[in-house]
mmCIF file of C-alpha atoms in Angstrom:
data_model
loop_
_atom_site.group_PDB
_atom_site.id
_atom_site.type_symbol
_atom_site.label_atom_id
_atom_site.label_comp_id
_atom_site.label_asym_id
_atom_site.label_seq_id
_atom_site.Cartn_x
_atom_site.Cartn_y
_atom_site.Cartn_z
ATOM 1 C CA UNK V 8 171.289 29.535 82.568
ATOM 2 C CA UNK V 9 171.276 28.011 86.018
ATOM 3 C CA UNK V 10 168.422 25.900 84.783
ATOM 4 C CA UNK V 11 170.050 25.315 81.875
ATOM 5 C CA UNK V 12 171.914 21.861 81.027
ATOM 6 C CA UNK V 13 174.261 21.618 78.327
ATOM 7 C CA UNK V 14 174.381 18.319 76.363
ATOM 8 C CA UNK V 15 177.564 16.632 77.200
ATOM 9 C CA UNK V 16 180.082 15.821 74.323
ATOM 10 C CA UNK V 17 179.184 12.626 73.801
ATOM 11 C CA UNK V 18 175.778 13.452 73.805
ATOM 12 C CA UNK V 19 176.090 16.146 71.093
ATOM 13 C CA UNK V 20 178.311 14.007 69.282
ATOM 14 C CA UNK V 21 175.447 11.173 69.351
ATOM 15 C CA UNK V 22 172.732 13.948 68.358
ATOM 16 C CA UNK V 23 174.859 15.005 65.244
ATOM 17 C CA UNK V 24 174.796 11.565 64.152
ATOM 18 C CA UNK V 25 171.051 10.911 64.295
ATOM 19 C CA UNK V 26 170.675 14.219 62.492
ATOM 20 C CA UNK V 27 173.011 12.900 59.893
ATOM 21 C CA UNK V 28 171.002 9.466 59.815
ATOM 22 C CA UNK V 29 168.023 11.283 59.256
ATOM 23 C CA UNK V 30 166.562 10.061 63.042
ATOM 24 C CA UNK V 31 166.386 13.782 64.065
ATOM 25 C CA UNK V 32 164.589 16.555 62.639
ATOM 26 C CA UNK V 33 166.213 19.627 62.254
ATOM 27 C CA UNK V 34 163.640 21.340 64.808
ATOM 28 C CA UNK V 35 164.474 18.307 66.876
ATOM 29 C CA UNK V 36 168.014 18.511 66.773
ATOM 30 C CA UNK V 37 168.044 22.430 67.566
ATOM 31 C CA UNK V 38 165.721 21.673 70.617
ATOM 32 C CA UNK V 39 168.176 19.225 72.336
ATOM 33 C CA UNK V 40 171.327 21.192 71.250
ATOM 34 C CA UNK V 41 170.219 24.413 72.591
ATOM 35 C CA UNK V 42 168.212 22.892 75.424
ATOM 36 C CA UNK V 43 167.053 26.469 76.387
ATOM 37 C CA UNK V 44 170.451 28.118 76.154
ATOM 38 C CA UNK V 45 170.713 31.569 74.604
ATOM 39 C CA UNK V 46 166.973 31.015 74.248
ATOM 40 C CA UNK V 47 165.599 32.963 77.461
ATOM 41 C CA UNK V 48 164.869 36.460 75.484
ATOM 42 C CA UNK V 49 163.289 35.003 72.541
ATOM 43 C CA UNK V 50 160.767 32.530 74.490
ATOM 44 C CA UNK V 51 159.844 35.617 76.799
ATOM 45 C CA UNK V 52 159.128 37.666 73.543
ATOM 46 C CA UNK V 53 157.290 34.613 72.123
ATOM 47 C CA UNK V 54 154.879 33.874 75.450
ATOM 48 C CA UNK V 55 153.915 37.826 75.193
ATOM 49 C CA UNK V 56 153.171 37.341 71.585
ATOM 50 C CA UNK V 57 151.315 34.171 71.646
ATOM 51 C CA UNK V 58 149.465 35.716 74.843
ATOM 52 C CA UNK V 59 148.407 38.912 72.775
ATOM 53 C CA UNK V 60 147.151 36.503 69.877
ATOM 54 C CA UNK V 61 145.453 34.602 72.303
ATOM 55 C CA UNK V 62 143.418 37.400 73.934
ATOM 56 C CA UNK V 63 142.886 38.900 70.668
ATOM 57 C CA UNK V 64 141.189 35.564 69.574
ATOM 58 C CA UNK V 65 139.228 35.571 72.544
ATOM 59 C CA UNK V 66 137.814 38.832 72.555
ATOM 60 C CA UNK V 67 136.776 38.377 68.896
ATOM 61 C CA UNK V 68 134.765 35.257 69.618
ATOM 62 C CA UNK V 69 133.411 37.272 72.518
ATOM 63 C CA UNK V 70 132.562 40.002 70.460
ATOM 64 C CA UNK V 71 130.615 37.348 67.791
ATOM 65 C CA UNK V 72 128.719 35.789 70.740
ATOM 66 C CA UNK B 1 24.371 71.320 57.817
ATOM 67 C CA UNK B 2 25.485 73.146 54.449
ATOM 68 C CA UNK B 3 22.258 74.699 53.987
ATOM 69 C CA UNK B 4 21.993 75.594 57.547
ATOM 70 C CA UNK B 5 25.500 77.526 56.670
ATOM 71 C CA UNK B 6 24.013 78.959 53.528
ATOM 72 C CA UNK B 7 20.989 80.109 55.234
ATOM 73 C CA UNK B 8 23.262 81.489 57.982
ATOM 74 C CA UNK B 9 25.142 83.480 55.116
ATOM 75 C CA UNK B 10 22.268 84.504 53.600
ATOM 76 C CA UNK B 11 20.651 85.944 56.649
ATOM 77 C CA UNK B 12 23.552 87.698 57.013
ATOM 78 C CA UNK B 13 23.928 89.071 53.615
ATOM 79 C CA UNK B 14 20.084 90.056 53.960
ATOM 80 C CA UNK B 15 20.508 91.266 57.605
ATOM 81 C CA UNK B 16 24.323 92.585 57.690
ATOM 82 C CA UNK B 17 24.716 95.270 54.522
ATOM 83 C CA UNK B 18 28.103 96.759 55.152
ATOM 84 C CA UNK B 19 29.526 94.037 57.587
ATOM 85 C CA UNK B 20 29.688 91.677 54.652
ATOM 86 C CA UNK B 21 31.358 94.096 52.125
ATOM 87 C CA UNK B 22 33.808 94.867 55.008
ATOM 88 C CA UNK B 23 34.838 91.363 55.801
ATOM 89 C CA UNK B 24 35.403 90.687 52.293
ATOM 90 C CA UNK B 25 37.375 93.497 51.989
ATOM 91 C CA UNK B 26 39.632 92.560 55.096
ATOM 92 C CA UNK B 27 39.590 88.933 53.882
ATOM 93 C CA UNK B 28 40.937 90.278 50.312
ATOM 94 C CA UNK B 29 43.602 92.312 52.151
ATOM 95 C CA UNK B 30 44.860 89.659 54.187
ATOM 96 C CA UNK B 31 45.017 87.405 51.418
ATOM 97 C CA UNK B 32 47.092 90.068 49.194
ATOM 98 C CA UNK B 33 49.331 90.855 52.276
ATOM 99 C CA UNK B 34 49.973 86.979 52.819
ATOM 100 C CA UNK B 35 50.742 86.967 49.032
ATOM 101 C CA UNK B 36 53.235 89.529 49.124
ATOM 102 C CA UNK B 37 54.942 88.616 51.933
ATOM 103 C CA UNK B 38 55.428 84.689 50.453
ATOM 104 C CA UNK B 39 56.425 86.666 47.418
ATOM 105 C CA UNK B 40 58.966 88.672 49.464
ATOM 106 C CA UNK B 41 60.187 85.712 51.031
ATOM 107 C CA UNK B 42 60.675 83.614 47.850
ATOM 108 C CA UNK B 43 62.594 86.255 46.267
ATOM 109 C CA UNK B 44 64.948 86.681 49.469
ATOM 110 C CA UNK B 45 65.594 83.089 48.985
ATOM 111 C CA UNK B 46 63.975 82.384 52.673
ATOM 112 C CA UNK B 47 61.738 80.456 51.426
ATOM 113 C CA UNK B 48 60.801 78.236 48.427
ATOM 114 C CA UNK B 49 58.259 78.528 46.008
ATOM 115 C CA UNK B 50 55.744 76.597 48.059
ATOM 116 C CA UNK B 51 56.206 78.860 50.885
ATOM 117 C CA UNK B 52 58.655 76.016 53.213
ATOM 118 C CA UNK B 53 61.353 77.950 55.266
ATOM 119 C CA UNK B 54 64.994 77.415 54.328
ATOM 120 C CA UNK B 55 66.138 78.480 57.404
ATOM 121 C CA UNK B 56 66.976 74.811 58.990
ATOM 122 C CA UNK B 57 68.764 74.069 55.519
ATOM 123 C CA UNK B 58 71.281 76.828 55.609
ATOM 124 C CA UNK B 59 72.186 75.816 59.268
ATOM 125 C CA UNK B 60 72.852 72.356 57.918
ATOM 126 C CA UNK B 61 74.807 73.362 54.895
ATOM 127 C CA UNK B 62 76.688 75.896 57.145
ATOM 128 C CA UNK B 63 77.441 73.328 59.534
ATOM 129 C CA UNK B 64 78.556 71.492 56.500
ATOM 130 C CA UNK B 65 80.646 74.172 55.196
ATOM 131 C CA UNK B 66 81.896 74.482 58.472
ATOM 132 C CA UNK B 67 83.088 70.813 58.398
ATOM 133 C CA UNK B 68 84.347 70.882 55.221
ATOM 134 C CA UNK B 69 86.352 73.809 55.842
ATOM 135 C CA UNK B 70 87.806 72.081 58.967
ATOM 136 C CA UNK B 71 88.498 69.155 56.869
ATOM 137 C CA UNK B 72 90.224 71.160 54.414
ATOM 138 C CA UNK B 73 92.131 72.822 57.064
ATOM 139 C CA UNK B 74 93.129 69.520 58.472
ATOM 140 C CA UNK B 75 94.056 68.229 55.097
ATOM 141 C CA UNK B 76 95.947 70.799 54.390
ATOM 142 C CA UNK B 77 97.849 70.226 57.784
ATOM 143 C CA UNK B 78 98.078 66.850 56.817
ATOM 144 C CA UNK B 79 99.701 67.460 53.820
ATOM 145 C CA UNK B 80 102.263 69.367 55.472
ATOM 146 C CA UNK B 81 103.118 66.670 57.686
ATOM 147 C CA UNK B 82 103.163 64.210 54.725
ATOM 148 C CA UNK B 83 105.607 66.779 53.245
ATOM 149 C CA UNK B 84 107.544 67.134 56.092
ATOM 150 C CA UNK B 85 107.471 63.491 56.715
ATOM 151 C CA UNK B 86 108.764 62.780 53.029
ATOM 152 C CA UNK B 87 111.461 65.102 53.715
ATOM 153 C CA UNK B 88 112.643 63.391 57.305
ATOM 154 C CA UNK B 89 112.368 60.399 55.388
ATOM 155 C CA UNK B 90 114.540 61.457 52.505
ATOM 156 C CA UNK B 91 117.164 63.154 55.142
ATOM 157 C CA UNK B 92 116.657 59.698 56.634
ATOM 158 C CA UNK B 93 117.417 57.697 53.564
ATOM 159 C CA UNK B 94 120.360 59.894 52.776
ATOM 160 C CA UNK B 95 121.831 59.320 56.409
ATOM 161 C CA UNK B 96 121.066 55.477 55.752
ATOM 162 C CA UNK B 97 123.042 55.729 52.466
ATOM 163 C CA UNK B 98 125.746 57.518 54.258
ATOM 164 C CA UNK B 99 126.010 55.435 57.329
ATOM 165 C CA UNK B 100 126.007 52.474 54.870
ATOM 166 C CA UNK B 101 128.956 54.009 52.724
ATOM 167 C CA UNK B 102 130.791 54.440 56.183
ATOM 168 C CA UNK B 103 130.150 50.919 57.223
ATOM 169 C CA UNK B 104 131.427 49.897 53.853
ATOM 170 C CA UNK B 105 134.695 51.986 54.405
ATOM 171 C CA UNK B 106 135.074 50.349 57.650
ATOM 172 C CA UNK B 107 134.731 47.166 56.660
ATOM 173 C CA UNK B 108 137.247 47.708 54.103
ATOM 174 C CA UNK B 109 139.562 49.403 56.719
ATOM 175 C CA UNK B 110 138.682 46.181 58.718
ATOM 176 C CA UNK B 111 139.606 43.786 56.231
ATOM 177 C CA UNK B 112 142.534 45.706 55.787
ATOM 178 C CA UNK B 113 143.678 45.528 59.588
ATOM 179 C CA UNK B 114 143.256 42.237 59.563
ATOM 180 C CA UNK B 115 145.380 41.585 56.366
ATOM 181 C CA UNK B 116 147.755 43.699 57.938
ATOM 182 C CA UNK B 117 147.428 41.626 61.419
ATOM 183 C CA UNK B 118 148.187 38.560 59.659
ATOM 184 C CA UNK B 119 151.177 39.714 57.863
ATOM 185 C CA UNK B 120 152.616 41.256 61.086
ATOM 186 C CA UNK B 121 151.974 37.845 62.678
ATOM 187 C CA UNK B 122 153.749 36.254 59.774
ATOM 188 C CA UNK B 123 156.528 38.772 60.024
ATOM 189 C CA UNK B 124 156.877 37.992 63.527
ATOM 190 C CA UNK B 125 157.081 33.840 62.760
ATOM 191 C CA UNK B 126 159.536 34.550 60.326
ATOM 192 C CA UNK B 127 161.690 36.875 62.447
ATOM 193 C CA UNK B 128 161.136 34.285 65.569
ATOM 194 C CA UNK B 129 162.597 31.313 63.417
ATOM 195 C CA UNK B 130 165.402 33.303 62.555
ATOM 196 C CA UNK B 131 166.085 34.273 66.129
ATOM 197 C CA UNK B 132 165.766 30.875 66.964
ATOM 198 C CA UNK B 133 168.030 29.576 64.411
ATOM 199 C CA UNK B 134 170.485 32.056 65.411
ATOM 200 C CA UNK B 135 170.544 30.956 69.150
ATOM 201 C CA UNK B 136 170.595 27.469 68.056
ATOM 202 C CA UNK B 137 173.791 28.747 66.194
ATOM 203 C CA UNK B 138 175.087 30.189 69.060
ATOM 204 C CA UNK B 139 174.832 27.127 70.653
ATOM 205 C CA UNK B 140 177.087 25.341 68.026
ATOM 206 C CA UNK B 141 179.525 27.930 68.150
ATOM 207 C CA UNK B 142 179.701 27.718 71.842
ATOM 208 C CA UNK B 143 180.333 23.791 71.526
ATOM 209 C CA UNK B 144 182.636 24.123 68.589
ATOM 210 C CA UNK B 145 184.896 26.493 70.712
ATOM 211 C CA UNK B 146 184.588 24.220 73.826
ATOM 212 C CA UNK B 147 185.910 21.597 71.795
ATOM 213 C CA UNK B 148 188.568 23.294 70.163
ATOM 214 C CA UNK B 149 189.587 24.521 73.583
ATOM 215 C CA UNK B 150 189.770 20.665 75.069
ATOM 216 C CA UNK B 151 191.627 19.548 71.967
ATOM 217 C CA UNK B 152 194.147 22.237 72.457
ATOM 218 C CA UNK B 153 194.492 21.610 76.356
ATOM 219 C CA UNK B 154 194.424 17.612 75.923
ATOM 220 C CA UNK B 155 197.003 17.369 73.256
ATOM 221 C CA UNK B 156 197.222 13.518 73.811
ATOM 222 C CA UNK B 157 193.281 13.044 73.429
ATOM 223 C CA UNK B 158 193.287 15.177 70.271
ATOM 224 C CA UNK B 159 196.420 13.171 68.623
ATOM 225 C CA UNK B 160 194.648 10.253 69.309
ATOM 226 C CA UNK B 161 191.124 11.274 68.126
ATOM 227 C CA UNK B 162 192.267 13.877 65.371
ATOM 228 C CA UNK B 163 189.907 12.865 62.557
ATOM 229 C CA UNK B 164 187.052 12.275 64.732
ATOM 230 C CA UNK B 165 187.041 15.509 66.229
ATOM 231 C CA UNK B 166 187.661 17.543 63.468
ATOM 232 C CA UNK B 167 184.767 15.875 62.024
ATOM 233 C CA UNK B 168 182.412 16.538 64.777
ATOM 234 C CA UNK B 169 183.635 20.234 65.032
ATOM 235 C CA UNK B 170 182.762 20.543 60.896
ATOM 236 C CA UNK B 171 179.337 18.430 61.772
ATOM 237 C CA UNK B 172 178.550 21.917 63.862
ATOM 238 C CA UNK B 173 179.116 24.012 61.148
ATOM 239 C CA UNK B 174 177.080 21.873 58.843
ATOM 240 C CA UNK B 175 174.517 21.930 61.759
ATOM 241 C CA UNK B 176 174.004 25.591 61.111
ATOM 242 C CA UNK B 177 173.255 25.130 57.252
ATOM 243 C CA UNK B 178 169.792 25.144 56.725
ATOM 244 C CA UNK B 179 167.957 22.372 54.560
ATOM 245 C CA UNK B 180 170.569 19.630 55.029
ATOM 246 C CA UNK B 181 168.881 16.934 53.627
ATOM 247 C CA UNK B 182 167.997 19.042 50.026
ATOM 248 C CA UNK B 183 171.495 20.942 50.568
ATOM 249 C CA UNK B 184 173.748 17.989 51.549
ATOM 250 C CA UNK B 185 176.610 20.067 52.764
ATOM 251 C CA UNK B 186 179.931 18.576 53.145
ATOM 252 C CA UNK B 187 182.943 20.410 54.616
ATOM 253 C CA UNK B 188 186.778 19.931 53.523
ATOM 254 C CA UNK B 189 189.801 22.103 54.967
ATOM 255 C CA UNK B 190 192.857 22.114 52.597
ATOM 256 C CA UNK B 191 196.050 23.729 53.816
ATOM 257 C CA UNK B 192 198.854 24.920 52.390
ATOM 258 C CA UNK B 193 202.329 22.801 52.703
ATOM 259 C CA UNK B 194 205.500 24.554 52.348
ATOM 260 C CA UNK B 195 206.561 21.909 50.043
ATOM 261 C CA UNK B 196 203.632 22.246 47.806
ATOM 262 C CA UNK B 197 203.691 25.402 45.874
ATOM 263 C CA UNK B 198 201.078 24.481 43.390
ATOM 264 C CA UNK B 199 198.427 22.812 45.276
ATOM 265 C CA UNK B 200 196.236 22.517 48.759
ATOM 266 C CA UNK B 201 196.534 19.488 50.792
ATOM 267 C CA UNK B 202 193.719 17.855 52.167
ATOM 268 C CA UNK B 203 193.764 18.206 55.966
ATOM 269 C CA UNK B 204 190.203 17.107 57.710
ATOM 270 C CA UNK B 205 186.631 16.718 56.650
ATOM 271 C CA UNK B 206 183.203 16.512 58.047
ATOM 272 C CA UNK B 207 181.069 13.422 57.644
ATOM 273 C CA UNK B 208 179.592 12.212 54.476
ATOM 274 C CA UNK B 209 182.528 12.184 52.454
ATOM 275 C CA UNK B 210 184.158 8.919 50.913
ATOM 276 C CA UNK B 211 187.964 7.955 51.208
ATOM 277 C CA UNK B 212 188.923 9.886 48.123
ATOM 278 C CA UNK B 213 188.260 13.197 49.706
ATOM 279 C CA UNK B 214 191.647 12.690 51.012
ATOM 280 C CA UNK B 215 193.573 12.255 47.295
ATOM 281 C CA UNK B 216 191.936 15.388 45.996
ATOM 282 C CA UNK B 217 194.485 18.590 45.982
ATOM 283 C CA UNK B 218 193.214 21.683 44.580
ATOM 284 C CA UNK B 219 195.636 23.594 42.577
ATOM 285 C CA UNK B 220 196.671 27.252 43.529
ATOM 286 C CA UNK B 221 195.586 27.981 40.203
ATOM 287 C CA UNK B 222 192.343 26.809 38.741
ATOM 288 C CA UNK B 223 190.395 26.065 41.538
ATOM 289 C CA UNK B 224 187.719 27.662 43.963
ATOM 290 C CA UNK B 225 189.816 26.826 46.992
ATOM 291 C CA UNK B 226 192.774 27.958 45.308
ATOM 292 C CA UNK B 227 191.145 31.205 44.276
ATOM 293 C CA UNK B 228 190.033 31.931 47.924
ATOM 294 C CA UNK B 229 193.721 31.160 49.034
ATOM 295 C CA UNK B 230 195.367 33.526 46.472
ATOM 296 C CA UNK B 231 193.016 36.570 47.143
ATOM 297 C CA UNK B 232 192.707 35.799 50.724
ATOM 298 C CA UNK B 233 188.980 36.582 50.495
ATOM 299 C CA UNK B 234 185.656 34.395 50.368
ATOM 300 C CA UNK B 235 184.990 32.754 47.155
ATOM 301 C CA UNK B 236 181.170 31.715 46.118
ATOM 302 C CA UNK B 237 180.571 29.966 43.237
ATOM 303 C CA UNK B 238 176.724 29.570 42.902
ATOM 304 C CA UNK B 239 176.981 27.061 40.069
ATOM 305 C CA UNK B 240 180.031 24.821 39.460
ATOM 306 C CA UNK B 241 178.977 24.667 35.684
ATOM 307 C CA UNK B 242 179.035 28.145 35.201
ATOM 308 C CA UNK B 243 182.256 28.729 33.295
ATOM 309 C CA UNK B 244 182.864 32.231 34.429
ATOM 310 C CA UNK B 245 184.045 31.265 37.765
ATOM 311 C CA UNK B 246 187.260 29.557 38.660
ATOM 312 C CA UNK B 247 186.537 25.958 39.341
ATOM 313 C CA UNK B 248 188.651 22.651 38.728
ATOM 314 C CA UNK B 249 186.089 20.691 36.688
ATOM 315 C CA UNK B 250 187.649 17.424 36.795
ATOM 316 C CA UNK B 251 187.115 14.826 34.290
ATOM 317 C CA UNK B 252 185.847 11.500 35.453
ATOM 318 C CA UNK B 253 184.236 13.487 38.461
ATOM 319 C CA UNK B 254 181.240 11.880 40.160
ATOM 320 C CA UNK B 255 180.555 15.082 41.907
ATOM 321 C CA UNK B 256 176.944 15.525 43.505
ATOM 322 C CA UNK B 257 177.144 19.313 43.867
ATOM 323 C CA UNK B 258 176.322 22.558 42.180
ATOM 324 C CA UNK B 259 177.464 25.241 44.785
ATOM 325 C CA UNK B 260 181.039 25.395 46.461
ATOM 326 C CA UNK B 261 182.127 27.985 49.093
ATOM 327 C CA UNK B 262 185.463 28.576 50.062
ATOM 328 C CA UNK B 263 186.646 30.642 52.733
ATOM 329 C CA UNK B 264 190.393 31.314 53.523
ATOM 330 C CA UNK B 265 191.151 30.300 57.040
ATOM 331 C CA UNK B 266 193.077 33.004 58.334
ATOM 332 C CA UNK B 267 193.972 35.178 61.763
ATOM 333 C CA UNK B 268 191.786 38.643 61.000
ATOM 334 C CA UNK B 269 192.755 40.155 57.426
ATOM 335 C CA UNK B 270 196.716 40.113 57.719
ATOM 336 C CA UNK B 271 197.293 37.903 54.865
ATOM 337 C CA UNK B 272 200.582 36.342 56.195
ATOM 338 C CA UNK B 273 198.177 34.421 58.820
ATOM 339 C CA UNK B 274 196.385 32.180 56.369
ATOM 340 C CA UNK B 275 196.852 28.532 56.906
ATOM 341 C CA UNK B 276 194.163 27.016 54.687
ATOM 342 C CA UNK B 277 190.806 27.138 53.175
ATOM 343 C CA UNK B 278 187.525 25.561 54.116
ATOM 344 C CA UNK B 279 185.252 24.427 51.434
ATOM 345 C CA UNK B 280 181.631 23.588 51.779
ATOM 346 C CA UNK B 281 179.774 22.051 48.813
ATOM 347 C CA UNK B 282 175.849 22.345 48.421
ATOM 348 C CA UNK B 283 174.015 19.843 45.939
ATOM 349 C CA UNK B 284 171.636 22.311 44.456
ATOM 350 C CA UNK B 285 172.746 25.700 42.315
ATOM 351 C CA UNK B 286 172.796 28.751 44.549
ATOM 352 C CA UNK B 287 172.641 26.323 47.814
ATOM 353 C CA UNK B 288 173.722 28.764 50.487
ATOM 354 C CA UNK B 289 172.477 32.301 51.939
ATOM 355 C CA UNK B 290 174.681 34.946 52.826
ATOM 356 C CA UNK B 291 173.943 34.228 56.756
ATOM 357 C CA UNK B 292 175.084 30.814 55.927
ATOM 358 C CA UNK B 293 178.165 32.093 54.190
ATOM 359 C CA UNK B 294 178.783 34.181 57.445
ATOM 360 C CA UNK B 295 178.334 31.390 59.531
ATOM 361 C CA UNK B 296 181.002 29.546 57.386
ATOM 362 C CA UNK B 297 183.470 32.397 57.854
ATOM 363 C CA UNK B 298 182.831 32.422 61.576
ATOM 364 C CA UNK B 299 183.429 28.801 62.057
ATOM 365 C CA UNK B 300 186.493 29.309 59.846
ATOM 366 C CA UNK B 301 188.021 31.405 62.516
ATOM 367 C CA UNK B 302 186.702 29.318 65.217
ATOM 368 C CA UNK B 303 188.715 26.271 63.999
ATOM 369 C CA UNK B 304 192.093 28.246 63.210
ATOM 370 C CA UNK B 305 193.542 27.967 66.603
ATOM 371 C CA UNK B 306 193.458 24.006 66.404
ATOM 372 C CA UNK B 307 194.700 23.596 62.769
ATOM 373 C CA UNK B 308 197.355 26.527 63.619
ATOM 374 C CA UNK B 309 198.664 24.420 66.607
ATOM 375 C CA UNK B 310 198.236 21.138 64.664
ATOM 376 C CA UNK B 311 200.246 22.270 61.645
ATOM 377 C CA UNK B 312 203.248 23.940 64.158
ATOM 378 C CA UNK B 313 203.339 20.688 65.711
ATOM 379 C CA UNK B 314 203.354 19.067 62.559
ATOM 380 C CA UNK B 315 206.130 21.394 61.046
ATOM 381 C CA UNK B 316 203.275 21.714 58.003
ATOM 382 C CA UNK B 317 202.551 25.621 58.739
ATOM 383 C CA UNK B 318 202.769 27.815 55.614
ATOM 384 C CA UNK B 319 203.344 30.945 57.047
ATOM 385 C CA UNK B 320 204.502 32.899 54.370
ATOM 386 C CA UNK B 321 201.341 33.113 52.237
ATOM 387 C CA UNK B 322 203.140 32.312 48.844
#
């Protein structure tokens, strides 16, 4: 939490407007709105998952070389 | 010379007498014995009719017989070996077939595992997206709570920017609804004024509405919002064109939505605390999932304090539940 900066009221208002006007996709809005908030656990798990997938595919490549 | 020999024989015949006879007998006996021996040998197979010995032929044929016998034995052994090898080959073929079957089974298993891994991967991705969406919703709830608190604390600022603040607050709710471009969600809050018993009155709305949104007053009986107000329960109409739902089908309406969701704004389940209805429209039929309906309910609760205070200040609160 200490490293996460919440967007200010004005920034959020601007982001809402940009999203309504189609200047931001939902994914971009989500990323900018959250800016890492509430996301630590999810990202940790995702990192583990991606590492697992990477290791698995590199093992597979090694096996077939 | 022949004459000499004849003369000598005549001389011997004349002078020898008994010796010549004896000599003839000896020669005759010798010849007979030789003939008998010859016949005997021929009869016993030791010589042929010309008197040639067969002993040397016997040896070679015996050798040939021995060789033949050896060859036969070797042949038998080789045939046995061939038989054994054939059995081995058959066993190996069976083993190969079995291994091939096992390999085939393993391949099928591997394909199944791969599919399962892919399925799990997709499930994880789906779950992660939902988790991502939930954490994002948390952020929107946090900002809503913050801004509600700020509006309660700074009443002057709230009074001056009331419409703008509500628009922003309702936009946070809209942000949590999926497929904004497709669903085109719009939010309106209607409240009950004490002096108006047959209809609800506009209180606030999200961005995207025309100015006419303020004019419409949903009747207590015969509209989706009125139904939610009366029953004090969430009322979801997946298709407003379905006549089985309670919905105020306005003539000459320019409505651009098929779904309507109405959530009573209340403090818990205690009926007298209800102060209004939060309505969300959506362009497609059955626009909202359960999670979105639940989010709308949560936002209605989050906005309750601000609406309650605002109505109290204006003296418009209907706390009777009538």
